Short mmCIF file of C-alpha atoms and ligand atoms in Angstrom, two decimals:
data_model
loop_
_atom_site.label_atom_id
_atom_site.label_comp_id
_atom_site.label_asym_id
_atom_site.label_seq_id
_atom_site.Cartn_x
_atom_site.Cartn_y
_atom_site.Cartn_z
CA MET N 22 -3.72 -48.16 7.61
CA SER N 23 -4.66 -45.57 9.52
CA TYR N 24 -6.46 -42.95 8.28
CA ILE N 25 -4.55 -39.64 7.16
CA VAL N 26 -6.78 -36.73 5.86
CA PHE N 27 -6.14 -35.32 2.18
CA ALA N 28 -5.10 -32.55 2.82
CA ARG N 29 -1.87 -34.64 4.81
CA LYS N 30 -1.45 -37.68 2.40
CA TRP N 31 -1.52 -35.34 -1.00
CA ARG N 32 0.73 -32.59 0.63
CA PRO N 33 3.86 -32.09 -2.23
CA LYS N 34 6.72 -33.64 -1.46
CA ASP N 35 9.28 -31.94 -3.88
CA PHE N 36 8.96 -28.16 -5.81
CA ASN N 37 7.31 -29.42 -8.78
CA SER N 38 3.99 -30.57 -7.32
CA VAL N 39 3.83 -27.00 -5.69
CA LEU N 40 0.24 -25.97 -7.15
CA GLY N 41 0.44 -22.78 -8.64
CA GLN N 42 3.62 -21.19 -6.90
CA GLU N 43 6.26 -21.79 -10.05
CA HIS N 44 7.35 -18.30 -9.46
CA VAL N 45 8.79 -19.41 -5.69
CA THR N 46 9.77 -22.72 -6.04
CA THR N 47 11.89 -21.68 -9.43
CA THR N 48 13.66 -18.96 -7.42
CA LEU N 49 14.32 -21.38 -4.62
CA ARG N 50 15.92 -23.90 -6.49
CA ASN N 51 17.82 -21.49 -8.79
CA ALA N 52 19.25 -19.88 -5.65
CA ILE N 53 20.67 -24.32 -4.63
CA ALA N 54 21.93 -24.16 -7.84
CA GLN N 55 23.84 -21.15 -7.85
CA ASN N 56 24.95 -21.88 -4.01
CA ARG N 57 23.35 -18.55 -3.14
CA VAL N 58 20.74 -19.50 -0.32
CA ALA N 59 19.86 -16.82 2.12
CA HIS N 60 19.35 -16.57 5.70
CA ALA N 61 15.88 -15.12 6.03
CA TYR N 62 12.94 -15.65 3.56
CA ILE N 63 9.65 -14.44 4.42
CA PHE N 64 6.63 -16.44 2.28
CA SER N 65 3.50 -14.12 2.76
CA GLY N 66 0.26 -14.94 0.85
CA PRO N 67 -3.19 -16.30 2.37
CA ARG N 68 -3.86 -19.09 4.53
CA GLY N 69 -3.63 -22.51 2.73
CA VAL N 70 -1.56 -21.78 -0.53
CA GLY N 71 1.86 -23.84 0.34
CA LYS N 72 3.80 -21.59 2.18
CA THR N 73 4.66 -23.97 5.19
CA THR N 74 4.73 -27.02 2.41
CA THR N 75 6.68 -25.06 0.58
CA ALA N 76 9.13 -24.19 3.60
CA ARG N 77 9.38 -27.75 4.02
CA ILE N 78 10.57 -28.61 0.92
CA PHE N 79 13.25 -25.94 0.96
CA ALA N 80 14.57 -27.75 4.24
CA MET N 81 14.37 -30.73 2.98
CA ALA N 82 16.45 -29.76 -0.87
CA LEU N 83 19.07 -28.04 1.83
CA ASN N 84 19.88 -30.89 4.09
CA CYS N 85 19.08 -34.29 1.76
CA LYS N 86 21.98 -36.14 2.03
CA ASP N 87 23.72 -35.46 -1.19
CA GLY N 88 21.89 -31.73 -0.65
CA PRO N 89 21.98 -28.94 -1.24
CA THR N 90 20.10 -30.20 -4.55
CA LYS N 91 17.25 -28.61 -6.45
CA GLU N 92 15.53 -31.70 -6.14
CA PRO N 93 15.56 -33.83 -2.77
CA CYS N 94 15.22 -37.30 -2.65
CA GLY N 95 12.47 -37.63 -0.75
CA ALA N 96 13.64 -40.88 0.47
CA CYS N 97 17.01 -40.60 2.67
CA ASP N 98 16.17 -40.30 6.38
CA SER N 99 16.57 -36.50 6.77
CA CYS N 100 14.28 -36.08 4.13
CA LYS N 101 11.58 -38.39 5.57
CA GLU N 102 12.28 -36.94 9.11
CA ILE N 103 11.43 -32.93 7.93
CA SER N 104 8.50 -34.52 5.87
CA ASN N 105 6.99 -36.12 9.03
CA SER N 106 8.07 -32.99 10.87
CA THR N 107 10.38 -35.10 13.43
CA ASN N 108 13.52 -34.00 11.95
CA LEU N 109 15.49 -32.11 15.00
CA ASP N 110 17.71 -29.26 12.89
CA VAL N 111 14.04 -28.45 11.12
CA ILE N 112 12.46 -26.67 13.97
CA GLU N 113 8.76 -25.24 13.77
CA ILE N 114 7.58 -22.90 15.67
CA ASP N 115 3.96 -21.65 15.02
CA GLY N 116 4.10 -17.97 16.14
CA ALA N 117 0.37 -17.61 16.96
CA SER N 118 0.30 -20.05 20.29
CA ASN N 119 4.25 -18.55 20.61
CA ARG N 120 4.23 -15.30 20.41
CA GLY N 121 7.10 -15.18 23.27
CA ILE N 122 10.43 -13.41 24.26
CA ASP N 123 10.97 -16.69 26.09
CA GLU N 124 10.54 -19.05 23.05
CA VAL N 125 12.34 -16.49 21.08
CA ARG N 126 15.57 -16.36 23.47
CA ALA N 127 15.38 -20.27 23.72
CA LEU N 128 15.42 -20.11 20.02
CA ARG N 129 18.71 -18.00 20.14
CA GLU N 130 20.21 -20.46 22.83
CA ASN N 131 19.74 -22.98 20.23
CA ILE N 132 20.51 -21.27 17.30
CA LYS N 133 25.01 -21.50 18.26
CA PHE N 134 24.81 -25.53 18.20
CA ALA N 135 25.71 -26.81 14.76
CA PRO N 136 23.03 -28.94 13.36
CA THR N 137 23.00 -33.00 14.38
CA ARG N 138 22.85 -34.45 11.27
CA GLY N 139 22.38 -31.50 8.19
CA LYS N 140 24.10 -28.87 7.04
CA PHE N 141 21.89 -26.53 8.01
CA LYS N 142 19.77 -25.75 11.16
CA VAL N 143 16.14 -24.13 9.58
CA TYR N 144 13.72 -22.43 11.53
CA ILE N 145 10.42 -21.68 9.96
CA ILE N 146 8.20 -19.56 12.15
CA ASP N 147 4.67 -19.73 10.79
CA GLU N 148 2.30 -16.64 10.95
CA VAL N 149 4.97 -14.49 12.33
CA HIS N 150 3.97 -11.47 12.51
CA MET N 151 1.72 -12.60 15.64
CA LEU N 152 5.24 -12.54 17.55
CA THR N 153 4.99 -9.86 20.20
CA GLU N 154 7.60 -6.37 19.83
CA GLU N 155 10.03 -8.00 22.90
CA ALA N 156 10.12 -11.31 20.48
CA PHE N 157 10.64 -9.31 17.10
CA ASN N 158 13.56 -7.46 18.91
CA ALA N 159 15.48 -10.63 19.80
CA LEU N 160 14.85 -12.10 17.02
CA LEU N 161 16.08 -8.92 15.09
CA LYS N 162 19.43 -9.42 17.34
CA THR N 163 19.76 -13.13 15.78
CA LEU N 164 18.92 -11.93 11.96
CA GLU N 165 21.66 -9.33 11.89
CA GLU N 166 24.26 -11.82 12.67
CA PRO N 167 23.31 -15.14 11.81
CA PRO N 168 25.45 -18.23 12.20
CA ALA N 169 26.52 -19.94 9.19
CA HIS N 170 24.43 -22.48 9.72
CA ALA N 171 21.16 -21.10 10.63
CA ILE N 172 18.22 -20.42 8.01
CA PHE N 173 14.91 -18.74 8.75
CA ILE N 174 11.84 -18.52 6.73
CA PHE N 175 8.74 -16.59 8.20
CA ALA N 176 5.89 -17.27 6.52
CA THR N 177 2.55 -15.02 7.11
CA THR N 178 -0.39 -13.66 5.88
CA ARG N 179 -0.06 -10.44 7.08
CA PRO N 180 3.50 -9.28 6.21
CA TYR N 181 2.20 -5.64 6.72
CA LYS N 182 2.26 -6.40 10.26
CA VAL N 183 6.17 -7.71 10.63
CA PRO N 184 8.40 -5.22 11.44
CA SER N 185 10.05 -3.03 8.64
CA THR N 186 13.60 -4.14 10.37
CA ILE N 187 12.85 -7.78 9.89
CA LEU N 188 11.36 -7.85 6.46
CA SER N 189 14.75 -5.85 5.03
CA ARG N 190 16.71 -8.44 6.16
CA CYS N 191 14.31 -11.47 3.95
CA GLN N 192 14.17 -11.90 1.03
CA ARG N 193 10.36 -12.15 0.19
CA PHE N 194 7.98 -14.42 -1.65
CA ASP N 195 4.54 -13.59 -2.18
CA PHE N 196 2.33 -16.64 -2.37
CA LYS N 197 -0.68 -16.35 -4.74
CA ARG N 198 -4.20 -17.66 -4.17
CA LEU N 199 -5.16 -20.40 -6.68
CA THR N 200 -7.28 -20.48 -9.37
CA VAL N 201 -10.37 -22.45 -9.02
CA ASN N 202 -8.85 -24.82 -12.23
CA GLU N 203 -6.06 -24.82 -10.37
CA ILE N 204 -8.02 -26.41 -7.46
CA ALA N 205 -10.22 -28.29 -10.03
CA GLY N 206 -7.10 -29.97 -11.40
CA LYS N 207 -5.86 -31.11 -8.21
CA LEU N 208 -8.89 -32.19 -7.08
CA LYS N 209 -9.71 -34.46 -10.01
CA GLU N 210 -6.30 -35.88 -9.51
CA ILE N 211 -6.93 -36.62 -5.80
CA ILE N 212 -10.25 -38.08 -6.99
CA LYS N 213 -8.80 -40.43 -9.79
CA SER N 214 -6.69 -41.87 -7.56
CA GLU N 215 -8.91 -42.14 -4.59
CA LYS N 216 -11.86 -43.90 -6.65
CA LEU N 217 -14.08 -41.46 -6.00
CA ASP N 218 -16.92 -40.95 -8.01
CA ILE N 219 -17.80 -37.32 -8.33
CA GLU N 220 -20.12 -35.34 -10.47
CA GLU N 221 -18.20 -32.40 -12.88
CA GLU N 222 -20.28 -29.57 -10.47
CA ALA N 223 -19.31 -30.91 -7.53
CA ILE N 224 -16.10 -30.73 -7.89
CA TYR N 225 -16.39 -26.55 -9.00
CA THR N 226 -18.68 -26.12 -6.15
CA ILE N 227 -15.85 -27.10 -3.84
CA ALA N 228 -13.14 -25.38 -5.82
CA ARG N 229 -14.90 -22.49 -5.72
CA ALA N 230 -16.20 -22.77 -1.96
CA ALA N 231 -12.05 -23.32 -1.08
CA GLU N 232 -11.81 -19.69 -2.48
CA GLY N 233 -7.75 -20.16 -3.50
CA ALA N 234 -6.85 -21.76 -1.07
CA MET N 235 -6.44 -26.13 -1.46
CA ARG N 236 -5.95 -27.12 1.94
CA ASP N 237 -9.22 -25.91 2.26
CA ALA N 238 -10.90 -27.99 -0.92
CA GLU N 239 -8.88 -30.81 0.54
CA SER N 240 -10.49 -30.57 3.77
CA MET N 241 -14.13 -29.98 2.27
CA LEU N 242 -13.58 -33.27 -0.16
CA ASP N 243 -12.49 -35.13 2.84
CA GLN N 244 -16.31 -33.80 4.69
CA LEU N 245 -17.48 -35.10 1.43
CA VAL N 246 -16.23 -38.67 1.47
CA SER N 247 -17.29 -39.07 5.36
CA PHE N 248 -20.65 -37.58 4.79
CA CYS N 249 -21.72 -39.28 1.40
CA GLY N 250 -19.39 -42.04 1.15
CA LYS N 251 -17.37 -42.42 -2.55
CA LYS N 252 -20.34 -40.96 -4.62
CA ILE N 253 -20.45 -37.03 -4.26
CA ASP N 254 -23.06 -35.64 -5.95
CA VAL N 255 -23.76 -31.53 -6.38
CA GLU N 256 -25.99 -31.16 -3.81
CA SER N 257 -24.18 -32.77 -1.17
CA ALA N 258 -21.15 -30.44 -2.26
CA THR N 259 -23.29 -27.53 -1.88
CA ALA N 260 -24.51 -28.45 1.27
CA VAL N 261 -21.21 -29.23 2.70
CA SER N 262 -20.01 -26.01 1.50
CA GLY N 263 -21.94 -24.05 2.92
CA THR N 264 -22.22 -22.17 -1.08
CA VAL N 265 -25.44 -21.75 -2.79
CA GLY N 266 -24.68 -23.73 -5.71
CA GLN N 267 -24.64 -22.00 -9.71
CA GLU N 268 -28.45 -22.39 -10.27
CA VAL N 269 -29.53 -19.91 -7.64
CA LEU N 270 -27.22 -17.43 -9.04
CA PHE N 271 -28.68 -17.90 -12.61
CA ASP N 272 -31.74 -17.85 -11.25
CA PHE N 273 -31.43 -14.95 -8.54
CA THR N 274 -29.85 -12.70 -12.11
CA GLU N 275 -33.21 -13.53 -14.11
CA LYS N 276 -35.01 -11.93 -11.11
CA VAL N 277 -32.54 -9.18 -11.00
CA ILE N 278 -33.60 -9.47 -15.30
CA ASN N 279 -37.14 -9.47 -14.69
CA LYS N 280 -37.54 -6.81 -12.28
CA ASP N 281 -39.03 -9.29 -10.32
CA THR N 282 -38.94 -7.86 -6.51
CA PRO N 283 -41.64 -10.48 -4.68
CA GLY N 284 -39.62 -13.18 -6.34
CA ILE N 285 -36.05 -12.05 -5.50
CA LEU N 286 -37.68 -11.43 -1.87
CA LYS N 287 -38.68 -15.11 -1.47
CA LEU N 288 -35.65 -16.38 -2.95
CA VAL N 289 -33.11 -14.13 -0.69
CA ASP N 290 -35.76 -15.92 2.63
CA GLY N 291 -34.97 -19.66 1.00
CA ILE N 292 -31.18 -18.52 1.40
CA ILE N 293 -31.26 -17.72 4.39
CA SER N 294 -33.61 -20.18 5.99
CA GLY N 295 -31.61 -22.80 4.37
CA GLY N 296 -28.60 -21.62 7.28
CA LYS N 297 -26.41 -20.34 4.25
CA ASP N 298 -23.08 -18.35 4.51
CA ILE N 299 -24.89 -14.65 3.38
CA PRO N 300 -20.88 -12.91 3.11
CA GLN N 301 -19.94 -16.09 0.72
CA PHE N 302 -23.75 -15.54 -0.88
CA VAL N 303 -23.20 -12.04 -1.13
CA ASN N 304 -19.45 -12.77 -2.77
CA SER N 305 -20.79 -15.29 -5.18
CA LEU N 306 -23.30 -13.06 -6.49
CA VAL N 307 -20.27 -10.34 -6.94
CA VAL N 308 -18.22 -13.23 -8.80
CA HIS N 309 -21.42 -14.50 -10.90
CA PHE N 310 -21.95 -10.10 -12.18
CA ARG N 311 -18.33 -10.03 -12.69
CA ASN N 312 -18.79 -12.77 -15.00
CA LEU N 313 -21.49 -11.20 -16.98
CA LEU N 314 -19.63 -8.20 -17.22
CA VAL N 315 -16.68 -10.18 -18.37
CA ALA N 316 -18.81 -12.32 -20.97
CA LYS N 317 -20.13 -8.89 -22.14
CA THR N 318 -17.05 -7.18 -22.49
CA SER N 319 -14.32 -9.55 -23.25
CA ASP N 320 -13.87 -11.16 -26.74
CA ASP N 321 -12.29 -14.35 -25.03
CA PRO N 322 -14.54 -15.14 -21.75
CA GLN N 323 -12.88 -18.57 -21.66
CA ALA N 324 -10.04 -17.14 -20.38
CA LEU N 325 -10.97 -15.19 -17.90
CA ILE N 326 -14.05 -17.39 -16.29
CA ASP N 327 -13.82 -20.36 -13.41
CA LEU N 328 -16.25 -21.88 -14.24
CA PRO N 329 -17.06 -25.47 -16.65
CA LYS N 330 -17.81 -24.90 -20.19
CA GLU N 331 -21.37 -25.01 -20.63
CA MET N 332 -22.12 -22.47 -17.41
CA ILE N 333 -20.28 -19.92 -19.31
CA GLU N 334 -22.64 -20.35 -22.15
CA GLY N 335 -25.65 -19.87 -19.62
CA ILE N 336 -23.43 -16.77 -18.49
CA CYS N 337 -23.10 -15.27 -21.94
CA ALA N 338 -26.88 -15.62 -22.31
CA GLN N 339 -27.83 -13.92 -19.55
CA ALA N 340 -25.25 -11.43 -19.97
CA LYS N 341 -26.93 -10.18 -23.50
CA SER N 342 -30.10 -9.19 -20.67
CA PHE N 343 -28.35 -5.98 -19.37
CA SER N 344 -26.24 -3.05 -20.75
CA SER N 345 -22.54 -2.91 -19.57
CA GLU N 346 -23.58 0.54 -17.42
CA THR N 347 -25.89 -1.27 -15.39
CA LEU N 348 -23.85 -4.52 -14.57
CA LEU N 349 -21.44 -1.49 -13.59
CA TYR N 350 -23.77 -0.36 -11.65
CA ILE N 351 -25.53 -4.00 -10.20
CA LEU N 352 -21.37 -4.68 -9.14
CA THR N 353 -21.29 -1.34 -7.40
CA VAL N 354 -24.42 -1.90 -5.16
CA LEU N 355 -23.35 -5.52 -4.63
CA MET N 356 -19.65 -4.51 -3.39
CA ASN N 357 -21.46 -1.99 -1.26
CA THR N 358 -23.29 -5.04 0.38
CA GLN N 359 -20.08 -6.56 0.64
CA ASP N 360 -19.08 -4.50 2.68
CA SER N 361 -22.89 -3.58 4.63
CA VAL N 362 -23.24 -7.57 5.49
CA ARG N 363 -20.03 -8.11 7.20
CA ARG N 364 -20.55 -5.04 9.51
CA ALA N 365 -24.67 -5.18 10.50
CA ILE N 366 -25.90 -6.94 12.77
CA SER N 367 -28.71 -8.57 11.02
CA GLN N 368 -27.16 -9.60 7.49
CA ARG N 369 -30.58 -10.28 6.24
CA ILE N 370 -31.64 -6.27 5.75
CA PRO N 371 -28.71 -5.18 3.96
CA LEU N 372 -29.12 -8.57 1.23
CA GLU N 373 -32.67 -8.33 1.14
CA LEU N 374 -32.15 -3.94 0.81
CA ALA N 375 -29.50 -4.52 -2.27
CA ALA N 376 -32.40 -6.69 -3.58
CA ILE N 377 -35.03 -4.49 -3.86
CA ARG N 378 -32.29 -1.93 -5.61
CA LEU N 379 -31.66 -4.25 -8.52
CA THR N 380 -34.89 -5.43 -9.24
CA ARG N 381 -35.85 -1.64 -8.90
CA ARG N 382 -33.10 -0.14 -10.26
CA ASP N 383 -35.00 2.01 -13.57
CA ASP N 384 -36.12 4.22 -10.27
CA LEU N 385 -33.18 4.41 -8.67
CA LEU N 386 -31.26 5.43 -12.28
CA SER N 387 -33.64 8.25 -13.02
CA LEU N 388 -31.02 10.14 -11.45
CA THR N 389 -31.76 13.30 -13.57
CA SER N 390 -35.03 13.58 -12.42
CA ILE N 391 -34.01 13.44 -8.70
CA LEU N 392 -31.11 15.82 -9.51
CA ASP N 393 -33.87 18.39 -11.43
CA ARG N 394 -36.07 18.37 -8.27
CA ILE N 395 -32.85 18.91 -6.32
CA GLY N 396 -31.81 21.78 -8.08
CA GLN N 397 -35.19 23.74 -7.97
CA LEU N 398 -34.37 23.42 -4.18
CA GLU N 399 -31.70 24.70 -4.71
CA LYS N 400 -32.92 27.71 -5.98
CA LYS N 401 -35.69 28.27 -3.80
CA LEU N 402 -32.75 28.25 -0.70
CA GLU N 403 -31.21 30.46 -2.47
CA GLY N 404 -33.67 32.91 -2.23
CA GLY N 405 -36.01 31.86 -5.66
CA THR N 406 -39.75 31.45 -5.40
CA ASP N 407 -40.72 28.98 -7.33
CA LYS N 408 -42.23 25.88 -5.54
CA PRO N 409 -40.68 22.53 -6.24
CA GLU N 410 -43.07 20.90 -8.61
CA THR N 411 -44.97 17.58 -6.86
CA LYS N 412 -44.97 15.36 -9.79
CA PRO N 413 -42.33 13.66 -11.01
CA ALA N 414 -39.91 15.35 -13.36
CA PRO N 415 -40.26 13.40 -16.58
CA LYS N 416 -37.55 10.70 -17.23
CA ALA N 417 -36.38 12.19 -20.54
CA GLU N 418 -33.41 12.50 -22.33
CA PRO N 419 -30.70 14.10 -19.45
CA GLN N 420 -31.04 18.31 -20.17
CA GLN N 421 -28.67 20.40 -19.68
CA HIS N 422 -28.85 22.50 -16.75
CA LYS N 423 -29.31 26.11 -16.70
CA ASP N 424 -27.93 28.10 -13.57
CA GLU N 425 -27.74 31.80 -14.51
CA LYS N 426 -25.35 32.15 -12.07
CA ILE N 427 -22.81 30.23 -14.34
CA THR N 428 -22.65 33.41 -16.50
CA GLU N 429 -21.10 35.55 -14.35
CA PRO N 430 -17.75 35.56 -13.37
CA LEU N 431 -17.26 34.34 -9.92
CA SER N 432 -14.33 34.14 -7.33
CA LEU N 433 -13.11 30.43 -6.74
CA SER N 434 -13.50 29.08 -3.40
CA PHE N 435 -13.82 25.86 -1.12
CA GLU N 436 -17.59 26.48 -0.48
CA ARG N 437 -18.26 27.31 -4.48
CA VAL N 438 -17.44 23.87 -5.57
CA CYS N 439 -19.43 22.89 -2.66
CA GLU N 440 -22.58 24.69 -4.36
CA VAL N 441 -21.89 23.74 -7.46
CA TRP N 442 -21.68 20.18 -6.87
CA PRO N 443 -24.61 18.59 -7.51
CA ASN N 444 -24.54 20.89 -10.94
CA PHE N 445 -21.25 19.21 -11.72
CA LEU N 446 -22.92 15.99 -10.80
CA ARG N 447 -25.77 15.98 -13.26
CA SER N 448 -23.51 17.75 -15.57
CA ILE N 449 -21.53 14.72 -15.57
CA LEU N 450 -24.27 11.86 -15.51
CA SER N 451 -25.77 13.77 -18.69
CA LYS N 452 -22.15 12.66 -20.33
CA LYS N 453 -21.78 9.00 -18.89
CA MET N 454 -24.03 7.07 -16.41
CA SER N 455 -21.15 5.02 -14.80
CA VAL N 456 -18.79 7.55 -14.06
CA ALA N 457 -21.76 9.57 -12.24
CA LEU N 458 -22.25 6.36 -10.19
CA PHE N 459 -18.65 6.17 -9.06
CA LEU N 460 -18.61 9.92 -7.71
CA GLN N 461 -21.99 9.25 -5.87
CA PRO N 462 -20.34 8.71 -2.50
CA ALA N 463 -17.13 11.15 -3.38
CA GLN N 464 -16.93 14.30 -1.69
CA PRO N 465 -14.85 17.54 -2.16
CA LEU N 466 -12.54 17.52 0.29
CA LYS N 467 -10.08 20.55 0.02
CA LEU N 468 -8.96 23.17 -2.64
CA GLU N 469 -5.90 24.40 -2.57
CA GLU N 470 -5.08 27.25 -5.73
CA LYS N 471 -7.42 25.40 -8.02
CA LEU N 472 -5.94 21.53 -7.37
CA LEU N 473 -9.27 19.87 -5.86
CA THR N 474 -9.17 17.10 -3.80
CA ILE N 475 -11.88 14.61 -4.15
CA ALA N 476 -12.28 12.30 -1.56
CA PHE N 477 -13.64 8.31 -0.89
CA SER N 478 -14.24 6.46 2.11
CA LYS N 479 -12.06 3.66 2.08
CA GLU N 480 -15.19 1.16 0.75
CA HIS N 481 -14.64 3.40 -1.80
CA ASN N 482 -11.39 2.44 -2.84
CA PHE N 483 -12.58 0.64 -6.16
CA HIS N 484 -14.87 3.90 -6.81
CA LYS N 485 -11.66 6.23 -6.86
CA GLU N 486 -9.80 3.39 -9.13
CA ALA N 487 -12.53 3.53 -11.61
CA LEU N 488 -12.65 7.02 -11.86
CA GLU N 489 -8.29 7.57 -12.60
CA ALA N 490 -8.70 5.31 -15.22
CA ASN N 491 -8.53 6.37 -18.51
CA GLY N 492 -10.28 9.55 -19.80
CA ASN N 493 -12.38 9.42 -16.58
CA ARG N 494 -10.18 11.82 -14.39
CA LYS N 495 -10.54 14.90 -17.76
CA MET N 496 -14.45 14.37 -18.01
CA ILE N 497 -13.98 15.49 -14.22
CA GLU N 498 -12.05 18.30 -14.73
CA ASN N 499 -13.55 19.78 -18.33
CA ALA N 500 -16.74 19.28 -15.73
CA LEU N 501 -15.64 21.72 -13.05
CA SER N 502 -14.04 23.56 -15.02
CA GLU N 503 -16.48 24.31 -17.31
CA ILE N 504 -18.90 25.44 -13.96
CA LEU N 505 -16.47 26.74 -12.09
CA ARG N 506 -15.15 28.94 -14.93
CA HIS N 507 -11.70 28.13 -13.63
CA ASP N 508 -8.89 25.53 -15.04
CA ILE N 509 -9.63 22.78 -11.99
CA ARG N 510 -7.36 20.18 -11.36
CA VAL N 511 -8.43 17.40 -9.80
CA ASP N 512 -7.20 14.80 -6.90
CA MET N 513 -8.62 12.07 -5.69
CA LYS N 514 -7.69 10.36 -2.58
CA VAL N 515 -9.09 7.54 0.03
CA VAL N 516 -9.44 8.63 3.48
CA GLU N 517 -10.23 6.89 6.85
CA ALA N 518 -14.01 8.20 7.23
CA LEU N 519 -15.91 10.83 5.38
CA GLU N 520 -17.00 13.34 8.18
CA LYS N 521 -18.80 15.88 6.83
CA LYS N 522 -21.29 15.91 4.05
CA VAL N 523 -20.72 19.09 2.43
CA SER N 524 -23.55 18.07 -0.35
CA VAL N 525 -26.97 18.01 -0.86
CA GLU N 526 -27.71 17.43 2.13
CA ASP N 527 -27.11 20.09 3.88
CA LEU N 528 -28.32 22.50 1.30
CA LEU N 529 -31.63 20.39 1.76
CA GLN N 530 -31.26 20.47 5.38
CA GLU N 531 -33.43 23.56 6.56
CA GLU N 532 -35.96 22.34 4.42
CA HIS N 533 -39.26 21.30 6.38
CA GLN N 534 -41.86 20.18 3.65
CA GLU N 535 -43.21 17.18 3.13
CA GLU N 536 -41.91 17.35 -0.44
CA THR N 537 -38.62 17.68 0.55
CA HIS N 538 -38.41 15.01 2.65
CA GLU N 539 -39.10 12.76 -0.17
CA VAL N 540 -36.64 14.34 -2.14
CA VAL N 541 -33.80 13.99 0.69
CA LYS N 542 -34.26 10.62 1.24
CA SER N 543 -34.06 9.77 -2.72
CA ALA N 544 -31.22 11.80 -2.61
CA LEU N 545 -29.65 10.18 0.24
CA GLU N 546 -30.52 6.63 -1.60
CA ILE N 547 -28.92 7.87 -4.62
CA PHE N 548 -25.98 8.77 -2.77
CA GLY N 549 -25.29 6.66 -0.10
CA GLY N 550 -25.02 8.53 2.76
CA ASN N 551 -26.47 9.18 5.87
CA LEU N 552 -28.21 12.92 7.18
CA LYS N 553 -25.76 14.62 9.67
CA LYS N 554 -26.05 17.84 11.22
CA ARG N 555 -22.61 19.24 10.84
ZN1 LIG U 27 16.91 -37.03 0.63
#
């Protein structure tokens, strides 16, 4: 018997075996049962989660010899041909390689003719968003008046790239990324039936590395079998998947707990020289610290963490060494790193910087002391005479900053908002550190009447959402109202890119003293910005 890859061999042949997409398969089955099949469908979702497979099963159900039926038999000629992609009534087009108008013209010519054997002609266009505009226009004409026997199924990983004129004529189904447990479950089925011998942790290593795509998990399993035969251990799985093992994540975290900067840099070096995929490693770290935060804050971590039971116990134990706020801070740093490793020419540097930040977090978290120093400089720039102190401010309880100016009645202007912004951050910091941390990358954008718009760049959307939650917005509004002595309302907005930095940097720009540079450097580190001239 010839060799068939797992992804093909284990491809689902009926609706019941499609994994994790019950919301789609149930609706499609009901549509057939109630004779309410539409002419056009759009299946959107990540790659490898079953979109084209479901499209083929739907075609089988429609054209099965006694069909349309909710449960295709899988045994009749029509079913078998569709499953082998040799059926003349089910036409599969790859949008990525057939982008042109010619293919769509041929389709329009061809669609007029009745199906050869089945009741329907089913056109499955994969990666439909890749079609050219001309091709879409031609397709649209067909969709406006489809022949009674024609059914279109468009599959896409990027539905937002499909013109709305097409989308509005389709019934849309969103396919989900599979969970680690769903993938692990299916892998176990395959392993049992193929009589493979695989360690439990190796199964989870594959399932995690697949990032929600069953097809990727099956391909990895294939690779492993040809790599090490029927007996597979966790080391081989880790090597083939290009991921790092769980023990590395635990080790990294241990070094963060112990603030072991030399140790963590050595660990990072080992990962890089081991040829591991760095963006994937940072993603794994984000998931690991997310799990720690879940363990810290949820009363049922088992339900929310995709790991074997004994590992969840390890997570819960590690979580005890952190406060939720520290975990939030670490996650913020790591999520920024996710973005910068993708853009950086040398991926090593952002990862090392993050590692240093996390192991030296106390120094960075004494935001209060640095803000105090900025406050002194600010006064000086405004004409005060007091020199900045050279000794570091004490890391004491956050102090209420006394700015005499705020006791005077003041007119409200955008400039005034920018001026008090550092004061405002300081005041928030004394109330709730996580809110101050999320506000760091933000900037005041404009003031209309008493409505202040605060801007975030796209990569900080998460920060914005966190600030919109619960009482955070209210806290921001109250703090601003108190400082500005007007009732301020706040709107938060994500913008393409933050252009001008109206913040501490501007206030400090004209300073050239050594001390100032230190403060600017620290401030920039905290505020995550670049020094820009306006
Ligand atoms: Zn059949």
